[in-house]
PDB file of C-alpha atoms and ligand atoms in Angstrom:
ATOM      1  CA  UNK Q 276       0.000   0.000   0.000  1.00 39.00           C
ATOM      2  CA  UNK Q 277       1.293   3.455  -0.872  1.00 49.00           C
ATOM      3  CA  UNK Q 278       0.414   6.479   1.194  1.00 66.00           C
ATOM      4  CA  UNK Q 279       2.366   9.236  -0.508  1.00 95.00           C
ATOM      5  CA  UNK Q 280       0.700  12.638  -0.550  1.00 98.00           C
ATOM      6  CA  UNK Q 281      -0.493  13.884  -3.949  1.00 98.00           C
ATOM      7  CA  UNK Q 282       2.272  16.090  -5.363  1.00 98.00           C
ATOM      8  CA  UNK Q 283       1.086  19.621  -6.191  1.00 98.00           C
ATOM      9  CA  UNK Q 284       2.800  21.051  -9.296  1.00 98.00           C
ATOM     10  CA  UNK Q 285       3.797  24.620  -8.378  1.00 98.00           C
ATOM     11  CA  UNK Q 286       3.695  25.917 -11.945  1.00 96.00           C
ATOM     12  CA  UNK Q 287       4.099  29.570 -10.978  1.00 95.00           C
ATOM     13  CA  UNK Q 288       6.722  32.069 -12.101  1.00 90.00           C
ATOM     14  CA  UNK Q 289       7.665  33.927  -8.921  1.00 92.00           C
ATOM     15  CA  UNK Q 290       8.438  33.349  -5.259  1.00 94.00           C
ATOM     16  CA  UNK Q 291       5.596  35.714  -4.291  1.00 95.00           C
ATOM     17  CA  UNK Q 292       2.936  33.666  -6.093  1.00 96.00           C
ATOM     18  CA  UNK Q 293       4.291  30.465  -4.587  1.00 97.00           C
ATOM     19  CA  UNK Q 294       4.175  31.975  -1.100  1.00 97.00           C
ATOM     20  CA  UNK Q 295       0.633  33.296  -1.568  1.00 97.00           C
ATOM     21  CA  UNK Q 296      -0.423  29.841  -2.693  1.00 98.00           C
ATOM     22  CA  UNK Q 297       1.294  27.993   0.162  1.00 98.00           C
ATOM     23  CA  UNK Q 298      -0.005  30.468   2.768  1.00 98.00           C
ATOM     24  CA  UNK Q 299      -3.492  29.024   2.240  1.00 98.00           C
ATOM     25  CA  UNK Q 300      -2.486  25.585   3.552  1.00 98.00           C
ATOM     26  CA  UNK Q 301      -1.872  24.730   7.183  1.00 96.00           C
ATOM     27  CA  UNK Q 302      -0.526  21.209   6.701  1.00 97.00           C
ATOM     28  CA  UNK Q 303       2.668  19.711   5.285  1.00 98.00           C
ATOM     29  CA  UNK Q 304       2.450  19.246   1.517  1.00 98.00           C
ATOM     30  CA  UNK Q 305       4.444  17.473  -1.185  1.00 98.00           C
ATOM     31  CA  UNK Q 306       5.109  19.981  -3.987  1.00 98.00           C
ATOM     32  CA  UNK Q 307       6.774  19.865  -7.382  1.00 98.00           C
ATOM     33  CA  UNK Q 308       9.152  22.612  -8.477  1.00 98.00           C
ATOM     34  CA  UNK Q 309       9.829  22.448 -12.200  1.00 97.00           C
ATOM     35  CA  UNK Q 310      12.074  24.257 -14.639  1.00 95.00           C
ATOM     36  CA  UNK Q 311       9.807  27.306 -15.037  1.00 92.00           C
ATOM     37  CA  UNK Q 312       9.993  28.150 -11.358  1.00 95.00           C
ATOM     38  CA  UNK Q 313      13.507  26.935 -10.521  1.00 97.00           C
ATOM     39  CA  UNK Q 314      15.184  28.766 -13.408  1.00 95.00           C
ATOM     40  CA  UNK Q 315      13.626  32.042 -12.256  1.00 93.00           C
ATOM     41  CA  UNK Q 316      14.029  31.688  -8.520  1.00 93.00           C
ATOM     42  CA  UNK Q 317      16.976  29.336  -7.941  1.00 93.00           C
ATOM     43  CA  UNK Q 318      17.931  27.315  -4.888  1.00 95.00           C
ATOM     44  CA  UNK Q 319      16.757  29.927  -2.357  1.00 94.00           C
ATOM     45  CA  UNK Q 320      13.160  29.042  -3.161  1.00 96.00           C
ATOM     46  CA  UNK Q 321      13.852  25.408  -2.294  1.00 97.00           C
ATOM     47  CA  UNK Q 322      15.207  26.414   1.113  1.00 96.00           C
ATOM     48  CA  UNK Q 323      12.167  28.564   1.854  1.00 96.00           C
ATOM     49  CA  UNK Q 324       9.688  25.820   0.865  1.00 98.00           C
ATOM     50  CA  UNK Q 325      11.597  23.345   3.038  1.00 97.00           C
ATOM     51  CA  UNK Q 326      11.505  25.770   5.982  1.00 97.00           C
ATOM     52  CA  UNK Q 327       7.723  25.664   5.735  1.00 97.00           C
ATOM     53  CA  UNK Q 328       7.946  21.905   6.283  1.00 97.00           C
ATOM     54  CA  UNK Q 329       6.950  20.746   2.807  1.00 98.00           C
ATOM     55  CA  UNK Q 330       8.458  17.876   0.817  1.00 98.00           C
ATOM     56  CA  UNK Q 331       9.830  18.691  -2.628  1.00 98.00           C
ATOM     57  CA  UNK Q 332      10.024  16.965  -5.998  1.00 98.00           C
ATOM     58  CA  UNK Q 333      12.601  18.954  -7.993  1.00 98.00           C
ATOM     59  CA  UNK Q 334      11.550  18.212 -11.575  1.00 98.00           C
ATOM     60  CA  UNK Q 335      14.540  19.347 -13.662  1.00 98.00           C
ATOM     61  CA  UNK Q 336      14.787  16.284 -15.959  1.00 98.00           C
ATOM     62  CA  UNK Q 337      18.574  16.242 -16.296  1.00 98.00           C
ATOM     63  CA  UNK Q 338      19.980  14.885 -19.579  1.00 98.00           C
ATOM     64  CA  UNK Q 339      23.642  15.370 -20.549  1.00 98.00           C
ATOM     65  CA  UNK Q 340      26.903  13.422 -20.595  1.00 98.00           C
ATOM     66  CA  UNK Q 341      27.358  11.254 -17.476  1.00 98.00           C
ATOM     67  CA  UNK Q 342      30.049  13.435 -15.893  1.00 98.00           C
ATOM     68  CA  UNK Q 343      28.032  16.643 -16.254  1.00 98.00           C
ATOM     69  CA  UNK Q 344      24.875  15.057 -14.863  1.00 98.00           C
ATOM     70  CA  UNK Q 345      26.839  13.582 -11.975  1.00 98.00           C
ATOM     71  CA  UNK Q 346      28.329  16.972 -11.051  1.00 98.00           C
ATOM     72  CA  UNK Q 347      24.962  18.706 -11.443  1.00 98.00           C
ATOM     73  CA  UNK Q 348      23.420  16.111  -9.116  1.00 98.00           C
ATOM     74  CA  UNK Q 349      26.185  16.769  -6.572  1.00 98.00           C
ATOM     75  CA  UNK Q 350      24.993  20.378  -6.534  1.00 98.00           C
ATOM     76  CA  UNK Q 351      21.352  19.349  -6.161  1.00 98.00           C
ATOM     77  CA  UNK Q 352      22.351  16.910  -3.408  1.00 98.00           C
ATOM     78  CA  UNK Q 353      23.047  19.905  -1.155  1.00 97.00           C
ATOM     79  CA  UNK Q 354      19.430  21.045  -1.529  1.00 97.00           C
ATOM     80  CA  UNK Q 355      18.320  17.874   0.242  1.00 97.00           C
ATOM     81  CA  UNK Q 356      14.989  17.518  -1.589  1.00 98.00           C
ATOM     82  CA  UNK Q 357      12.863  14.357  -1.543  1.00 98.00           C
ATOM     83  CA  UNK Q 358      12.769  13.503  -5.240  1.00 98.00           C
ATOM     84  CA  UNK Q 359      14.751  14.453  -8.384  1.00 98.00           C
ATOM     85  CA  UNK Q 360      14.744  13.135 -11.955  1.00 98.00           C
ATOM     86  CA  UNK Q 361      16.729  12.550 -15.137  1.00 98.00           C
ATOM     87  CA  UNK Q 362      15.821  11.475 -18.682  1.00 98.00           C
ATOM     88  CA  UNK Q 363      16.301   7.725 -19.129  1.00 98.00           C
ATOM     89  CA  UNK Q 364      17.305   8.498 -22.740  1.00 97.00           C
ATOM     90  CA  UNK Q 365      20.644   9.691 -21.332  1.00 98.00           C
ATOM     91  CA  UNK Q 366      21.549   6.021 -20.859  1.00 98.00           C
ATOM     92  CA  UNK Q 367      22.422   3.686 -18.019  1.00 98.00           C
ATOM     93  CA  UNK Q 368      25.889   5.120 -17.384  1.00 98.00           C
ATOM     94  CA  UNK Q 369      24.369   8.602 -17.043  1.00 98.00           C
ATOM     95  CA  UNK Q 370      21.731   7.278 -14.639  1.00 98.00           C
ATOM     96  CA  UNK Q 371      24.344   5.478 -12.506  1.00 98.00           C
ATOM     97  CA  UNK Q 372      26.460   8.622 -12.326  1.00 98.00           C
ATOM     98  CA  UNK Q 373      23.355  10.690 -11.488  1.00 98.00           C
ATOM     99  CA  UNK Q 374      22.723   8.383  -8.549  1.00 98.00           C
ATOM    100  CA  UNK Q 375      26.348   8.706  -7.396  1.00 98.00           C
ATOM    101  CA  UNK Q 376      26.044  12.495  -7.601  1.00 98.00           C
ATOM    102  CA  UNK Q 377      22.806  12.778  -5.636  1.00 98.00           C
ATOM    103  CA  UNK Q 378      24.296  10.580  -2.883  1.00 98.00           C
ATOM    104  CA  UNK Q 379      27.211  12.983  -2.394  1.00 97.00           C
ATOM    105  CA  UNK Q 380      25.688  15.007   0.479  1.00 97.00           C
ATOM    106  CA  UNK Q 381      22.604  13.029   1.469  1.00 94.00           C
ATOM    107  CA  UNK Q 382      21.398   9.452   1.436  1.00 96.00           C
ATOM    108  CA  UNK Q 383      17.655   9.900   1.153  1.00 96.00           C
ATOM    109  CA  UNK Q 384      16.789  11.848  -2.027  1.00 98.00           C
ATOM    110  CA  UNK Q 385      14.991   9.465  -4.355  1.00 98.00           C
ATOM    111  CA  UNK Q 386      15.760   9.578  -8.039  1.00 98.00           C
ATOM    112  CA  UNK Q 387      13.464   8.607 -10.896  1.00 98.00           C
ATOM    113  CA  UNK Q 388      13.790   8.629 -14.692  1.00 98.00           C
ATOM    114  CA  UNK Q 389      11.485  10.160 -17.265  1.00 98.00           C
ATOM    115  CA  UNK Q 390      10.718   7.374 -19.753  1.00 96.00           C
ATOM    116  CA  UNK Q 391       8.809   8.903 -22.659  1.00 92.00           C
ATOM    117  CA  UNK Q 392       7.196  12.302 -22.148  1.00 89.00           C
ATOM    118  CA  UNK Q 393       3.425  12.056 -22.209  1.00 82.00           C
ATOM    119  CA  UNK Q 394       3.529  14.614 -25.039  1.00 84.00           C
ATOM    120  CA  UNK Q 395       5.323  12.039 -27.222  1.00 89.00           C
ATOM    121  CA  UNK Q 396       3.017  10.130 -29.565  1.00 89.00           C
ATOM    122  CA  UNK Q 397       3.757   6.766 -31.123  1.00 93.00           C
ATOM    123  CA  UNK Q 398       4.212   8.487 -34.517  1.00 95.00           C
ATOM    124  CA  UNK Q 399       6.867  10.781 -32.998  1.00 93.00           C
ATOM    125  CA  UNK Q 400       8.551   7.799 -31.347  1.00 94.00           C
ATOM    126  CA  UNK Q 401       8.712   5.919 -34.656  1.00 96.00           C
ATOM    127  CA  UNK Q 402       9.397   8.789 -37.069  1.00 96.00           C
ATOM    128  CA  UNK Q 403      11.348  11.367 -35.050  1.00 96.00           C
ATOM    129  CA  UNK Q 404      13.205   9.284 -32.455  1.00 95.00           C
ATOM    130  CA  UNK Q 405      13.392   6.364 -34.928  1.00 96.00           C
ATOM    131  CA  UNK Q 406      12.465   3.892 -32.164  1.00 95.00           C
ATOM    132  CA  UNK Q 407      10.459   1.185 -33.932  1.00 97.00           C
ATOM    133  CA  UNK Q 408       8.258  -0.004 -31.070  1.00 97.00           C
ATOM    134  CA  UNK Q 409       5.054   0.853 -29.274  1.00 96.00           C
ATOM    135  CA  UNK Q 410       5.089   3.509 -26.515  1.00 94.00           C
ATOM    136  CA  UNK Q 411       4.535   0.764 -23.924  1.00 95.00           C
ATOM    137  CA  UNK Q 412       7.543  -1.208 -25.148  1.00 96.00           C
ATOM    138  CA  UNK Q 413       9.735   1.896 -25.211  1.00 96.00           C
ATOM    139  CA  UNK Q 414       8.616   2.893 -21.700  1.00 96.00           C
ATOM    140  CA  UNK Q 415       9.220  -0.609 -20.356  1.00 97.00           C
ATOM    141  CA  UNK Q 416      12.667  -0.684 -21.931  1.00 98.00           C
ATOM    142  CA  UNK Q 417      13.664   2.603 -20.279  1.00 98.00           C
ATOM    143  CA  UNK Q 418      12.095   1.541 -16.969  1.00 98.00           C
ATOM    144  CA  UNK Q 419      14.166  -1.663 -16.996  1.00 98.00           C
ATOM    145  CA  UNK Q 420      17.269   0.385 -17.740  1.00 98.00           C
ATOM    146  CA  UNK Q 421      16.465   2.770 -14.873  1.00 98.00           C
ATOM    147  CA  UNK Q 422      15.932  -0.119 -12.473  1.00 98.00           C
ATOM    148  CA  UNK Q 423      19.201  -1.813 -13.487  1.00 98.00           C
ATOM    149  CA  UNK Q 424      21.019   1.496 -12.974  1.00 98.00           C
ATOM    150  CA  UNK Q 425      19.760   1.524  -9.374  1.00 98.00           C
ATOM    151  CA  UNK Q 426      17.155   4.273  -9.705  1.00 98.00           C
ATOM    152  CA  UNK Q 427      14.042   4.276  -7.514  1.00 98.00           C
ATOM    153  CA  UNK Q 428      11.478   4.460 -10.287  1.00 98.00           C
ATOM    154  CA  UNK Q 429      10.156   6.384 -13.267  1.00 98.00           C
ATOM    155  CA  UNK Q 430       7.895   9.227 -14.302  1.00 97.00           C
ATOM    156  CA  UNK Q 431       5.261   7.823 -16.644  1.00 95.00           C
ATOM    157  CA  UNK Q 432       1.631   8.016 -17.651  1.00 92.00           C
ATOM    158  CA  UNK Q 433      -0.759   6.288 -15.212  1.00 92.00           C
ATOM    159  CA  UNK Q 434      -1.814   4.214 -18.208  1.00 91.00           C
ATOM    160  CA  UNK Q 435       1.687   2.702 -18.322  1.00 94.00           C
ATOM    161  CA  UNK Q 436       1.867   2.168 -14.559  1.00 95.00           C
ATOM    162  CA  UNK Q 437      -0.064  -1.080 -14.723  1.00 95.00           C
ATOM    163  CA  UNK Q 438       2.452  -2.710 -17.075  1.00 96.00           C
ATOM    164  CA  UNK Q 439       5.391  -1.417 -15.027  1.00 98.00           C
ATOM    165  CA  UNK Q 440       3.907  -2.703 -11.775  1.00 96.00           C
ATOM    166  CA  UNK Q 441       3.437  -6.119 -13.353  1.00 96.00           C
ATOM    167  CA  UNK Q 442       6.964  -6.209 -14.766  1.00 97.00           C
ATOM    168  CA  UNK Q 443       8.954  -4.357 -12.101  1.00 97.00           C
ATOM    169  CA  UNK Q 444       6.942  -4.709  -8.898  1.00 95.00           C
ATOM    170  CA  UNK Q 445       4.982  -2.498  -6.507  1.00 94.00           C
ATOM    171  CA  UNK Q 446       8.011  -0.872  -4.908  1.00 96.00           C
ATOM    172  CA  UNK Q 447       9.405   0.612  -8.122  1.00 98.00           C
ATOM    173  CA  UNK Q 448       8.080   4.185  -8.055  1.00 98.00           C
ATOM    174  CA  UNK Q 449       5.606   5.260 -10.725  1.00 98.00           C
ATOM    175  CA  UNK Q 450       5.239   9.040 -10.521  1.00 98.00           C
ATOM    176  CA  UNK Q 451       2.329   9.982 -12.732  1.00 97.00           C
ATOM    177  CA  UNK Q 452       1.026  13.356 -13.982  1.00 95.00           C
ATOM    178  CA  UNK Q 453      -2.095  13.593 -16.170  1.00 92.00           C
ATOM    179  CA  UNK Q 454      -4.479  13.368 -13.211  1.00 95.00           C
ATOM    180  CA  UNK Q 455      -7.929  14.934 -13.282  1.00 95.00           C
ATOM    181  CA  UNK Q 456     -10.806  14.527 -10.829  1.00 94.00           C
ATOM    182  CA  UNK Q 457     -14.047  13.179 -12.306  1.00 89.00           C
ATOM    183  CA  UNK Q 458     -15.738  15.891 -14.472  1.00 80.00           C
ATOM    184  CA  UNK Q 459     -12.755  18.261 -14.370  1.00 83.00           C
ATOM    185  CA  UNK Q 460     -11.431  19.987 -17.488  1.00 82.00           C
ATOM    186  CA  UNK Q 461      -8.556  18.102 -19.128  1.00 79.00           C
ATOM    187  CA  UNK Q 462      -6.616  21.320 -20.088  1.00 82.00           C
ATOM    188  CA  UNK Q 463      -3.882  20.264 -22.530  1.00 76.00           C
ATOM    189  CA  UNK Q 464      -3.495  16.762 -21.055  1.00 72.00           C
ATOM    190  CA  UNK Q 465      -4.646  14.042 -23.445  1.00 73.00           C
ATOM    191  CA  UNK Q 466      -4.302  10.776 -21.596  1.00 72.00           C
ATOM    192  CA  UNK Q 467      -5.812  11.489 -18.204  1.00 83.00           C
ATOM    193  CA  UNK Q 468      -7.116   9.421 -15.311  1.00 93.00           C
ATOM    194  CA  UNK Q 469      -8.757  10.133 -11.971  1.00 96.00           C
ATOM    195  CA  UNK Q 470      -6.791   9.710  -8.716  1.00 97.00           C
ATOM    196  CA  UNK Q 471      -8.754   6.494  -8.017  1.00 96.00           C
ATOM    197  CA  UNK Q 472      -7.960   5.034 -11.435  1.00 96.00           C
ATOM    198  CA  UNK Q 473      -4.268   6.003 -11.143  1.00 96.00           C
ATOM    199  CA  UNK Q 474      -4.122   4.181  -7.833  1.00 95.00           C
ATOM    200  CA  UNK Q 475      -5.803   1.103  -9.301  1.00 95.00           C
ATOM    201  CA  UNK Q 476      -3.287   1.152 -12.170  1.00 95.00           C
ATOM    202  CA  UNK Q 477      -0.348   1.167  -9.751  1.00 96.00           C
ATOM    203  CA  UNK Q 478       0.771   4.821  -9.551  1.00 97.00           C
ATOM    204  CA  UNK Q 479       2.787   5.340  -6.380  1.00 97.00           C
ATOM    205  CA  UNK Q 480       2.709   9.152  -6.625  1.00 98.00           C
ATOM    206  CA  UNK Q 481       0.286  11.400  -8.496  1.00 98.00           C
ATOM    207  CA  UNK Q 482       1.266  14.873  -9.714  1.00 98.00           C
ATOM    208  CA  UNK Q 483      -1.597  17.365  -9.919  1.00 98.00           C
ATOM    209  CA  UNK Q 484      -1.278  20.964 -11.072  1.00 97.00           C
ATOM    210  CA  UNK Q 485      -4.085  23.082 -12.491  1.00 96.00           C
ATOM    211  CA  UNK Q 486      -7.021  21.262 -10.847  1.00 97.00           C
ATOM    212  CA  UNK Q 487      -5.571  22.672  -7.595  1.00 98.00           C
ATOM    213  CA  UNK Q 488      -3.527  25.747  -8.553  1.00 98.00           C
ATOM    214  CA  UNK Q 489      -6.210  27.238 -10.830  1.00 97.00           C
ATOM    215  CA  UNK Q 490      -9.095  26.304  -8.571  1.00 97.00           C
ATOM    216  CA  UNK Q 491     -11.171  29.045  -6.907  1.00 97.00           C
ATOM    217  CA  UNK Q 492     -10.800  27.014  -3.721  1.00 98.00           C
ATOM    218  CA  UNK Q 493      -7.358  25.356  -3.881  1.00 98.00           C
ATOM    219  CA  UNK Q 494      -7.447  23.900  -0.367  1.00 98.00           C
ATOM    220  CA  UNK Q 495     -10.821  22.205  -0.906  1.00 98.00           C
ATOM    221  CA  UNK Q 496      -9.762  20.929  -4.327  1.00 98.00           C
ATOM    222  CA  UNK Q 497      -6.578  19.507  -2.804  1.00 98.00           C
ATOM    223  CA  UNK Q 498      -8.455  17.881   0.076  1.00 98.00           C
ATOM    224  CA  UNK Q 499     -10.900  16.243  -2.328  1.00 97.00           C
ATOM    225  CA  UNK Q 500      -8.101  14.868  -4.515  1.00 97.00           C
ATOM    226  CA  UNK Q 501      -6.177  13.688  -1.457  1.00 97.00           C
ATOM    227  CA  UNK Q 502      -9.269  11.961  -0.112  1.00 96.00           C
ATOM    228  CA  UNK Q 503      -9.979  10.158  -3.406  1.00 96.00           C
ATOM    229  CA  UNK Q 504      -6.338   9.097  -3.703  1.00 96.00           C
ATOM    230  CA  UNK Q 505      -6.092   7.773  -0.154  1.00 94.00           C
ATOM    231  CA  UNK Q 506      -9.561   6.213  -0.144  1.00 89.00           C
ATOM    232  CA  UNK Q 507      -8.647   4.155  -3.176  1.00 82.00           C
ATOM    233  CA  UNK Q 508      -5.767   2.583  -1.186  1.00 78.00           C
ATOM    234  CA  UNK Q 509      -8.066   1.203   1.517  1.00 65.00           C
TER     235      UNK Q 509
HETATM  236  O1  LIG Z 370      -1.685  21.118 -14.484  1.00 75.40           O
HETATM  237  P1  LIG Z 370      -1.370  19.655 -14.636  1.00 75.40           P
HETATM  238  O2  LIG Z 370      -2.031  18.786 -13.591  1.00 75.40           O
HETATM  239  O3  LIG Z 370      -1.600  19.160 -16.036  1.00 75.40           O
HETATM  240  O4  LIG Z 370       0.200  19.600 -14.333  1.00 75.40           O
HETATM  241  C1  LIG Z 370       0.948  18.443 -14.478  1.00 75.40           C
HETATM  242  C2  LIG Z 370       2.366  18.726 -14.152  1.00 75.40           C
HETATM  243  O5  LIG Z 370       3.131  17.577 -14.485  1.00 75.40           O
HETATM  244  C3  LIG Z 370       2.989  19.878 -14.944  1.00 75.40           C
HETATM  245  O6  LIG Z 370       3.972  20.474 -14.104  1.00 75.40           O
HETATM  246  C4  LIG Z 370       3.628  19.195 -16.111  1.00 75.40           C
HETATM  247  O7  LIG Z 370       4.743  19.887 -16.617  1.00 75.40           O
HETATM  248  C5  LIG Z 370       4.095  17.890 -15.471  1.00 75.40           C
HETATM  249  N1  LIG Z 370       4.309  16.798 -16.385  1.00 75.40           N
HETATM  250  C6  LIG Z 370       3.324  16.307 -17.228  1.00 75.40           C
HETATM  251  N2  LIG Z 370       3.582  15.257 -18.051  1.00 75.40           N
HETATM  252  C7  LIG Z 370       4.788  14.681 -18.041  1.00 75.40           C
HETATM  253  C8  LIG Z 370       5.788  15.151 -17.174  1.00 75.40           C
HETATM  254  C9  LIG Z 370       5.505  16.223 -16.354  1.00 75.40           C
HETATM  255  O8  LIG Z 370       2.211  16.813 -17.230  1.00 75.40           O
HETATM  256  N3  LIG Z 370       5.014  13.636 -18.809  1.00 75.40           N
END
């Protein structure tokens, strides 16, 4: 059974907006800081979110030569966040060196690999990346590579989580965006599932952005999503 809090995607562009958003909550959260926010605010934002007692998924999707990724991860290791990620396409040596880097200053940050972005279609996979397989096969291949490299799991679509749970077990993390409550707008997400469905498919963490951040009542929206997610684990 997994009991990880839903991860709220803080897709804002300034420290002030993040603080206004977080001020509404009086409980510890698990939040995602992505490139948009981190590139504009830097490491100081991470420290201030941590001071508030929240857990952090730093979603920077590193992808470069193994040595560069390793050194970059050494830097991120000092930030002492809960979760970081790389692109599995960087290869197993890069993933192993990423793991070495993140272990430099702390032993607890988990590290997962992006398999195929959910914006990638099978036509793009076949024609642009020249990978002649289905999305599921490509995702499974990268997930196997990530597991062999010692990583804790992958970022994937909830629709792929079922296959990965079957092949790689319950403990391998499946961090899944593309979550929408029943009857919510899908925004630009195409392959979406509800928190309950994601849980049934084997997601270990769900990432939810706009259904909470753009809600008129963010705290209520979060509580409802959290309730559905946890209830489905009973
Ligand atoms: O607003 P929404 O719930 O769609 O936000 C989902 C979050 O997850 C965004 O920060 C988005 O960049 C991220 N994400 C995604 N699909 C991926 C990887 C990350 O939607 N494959």
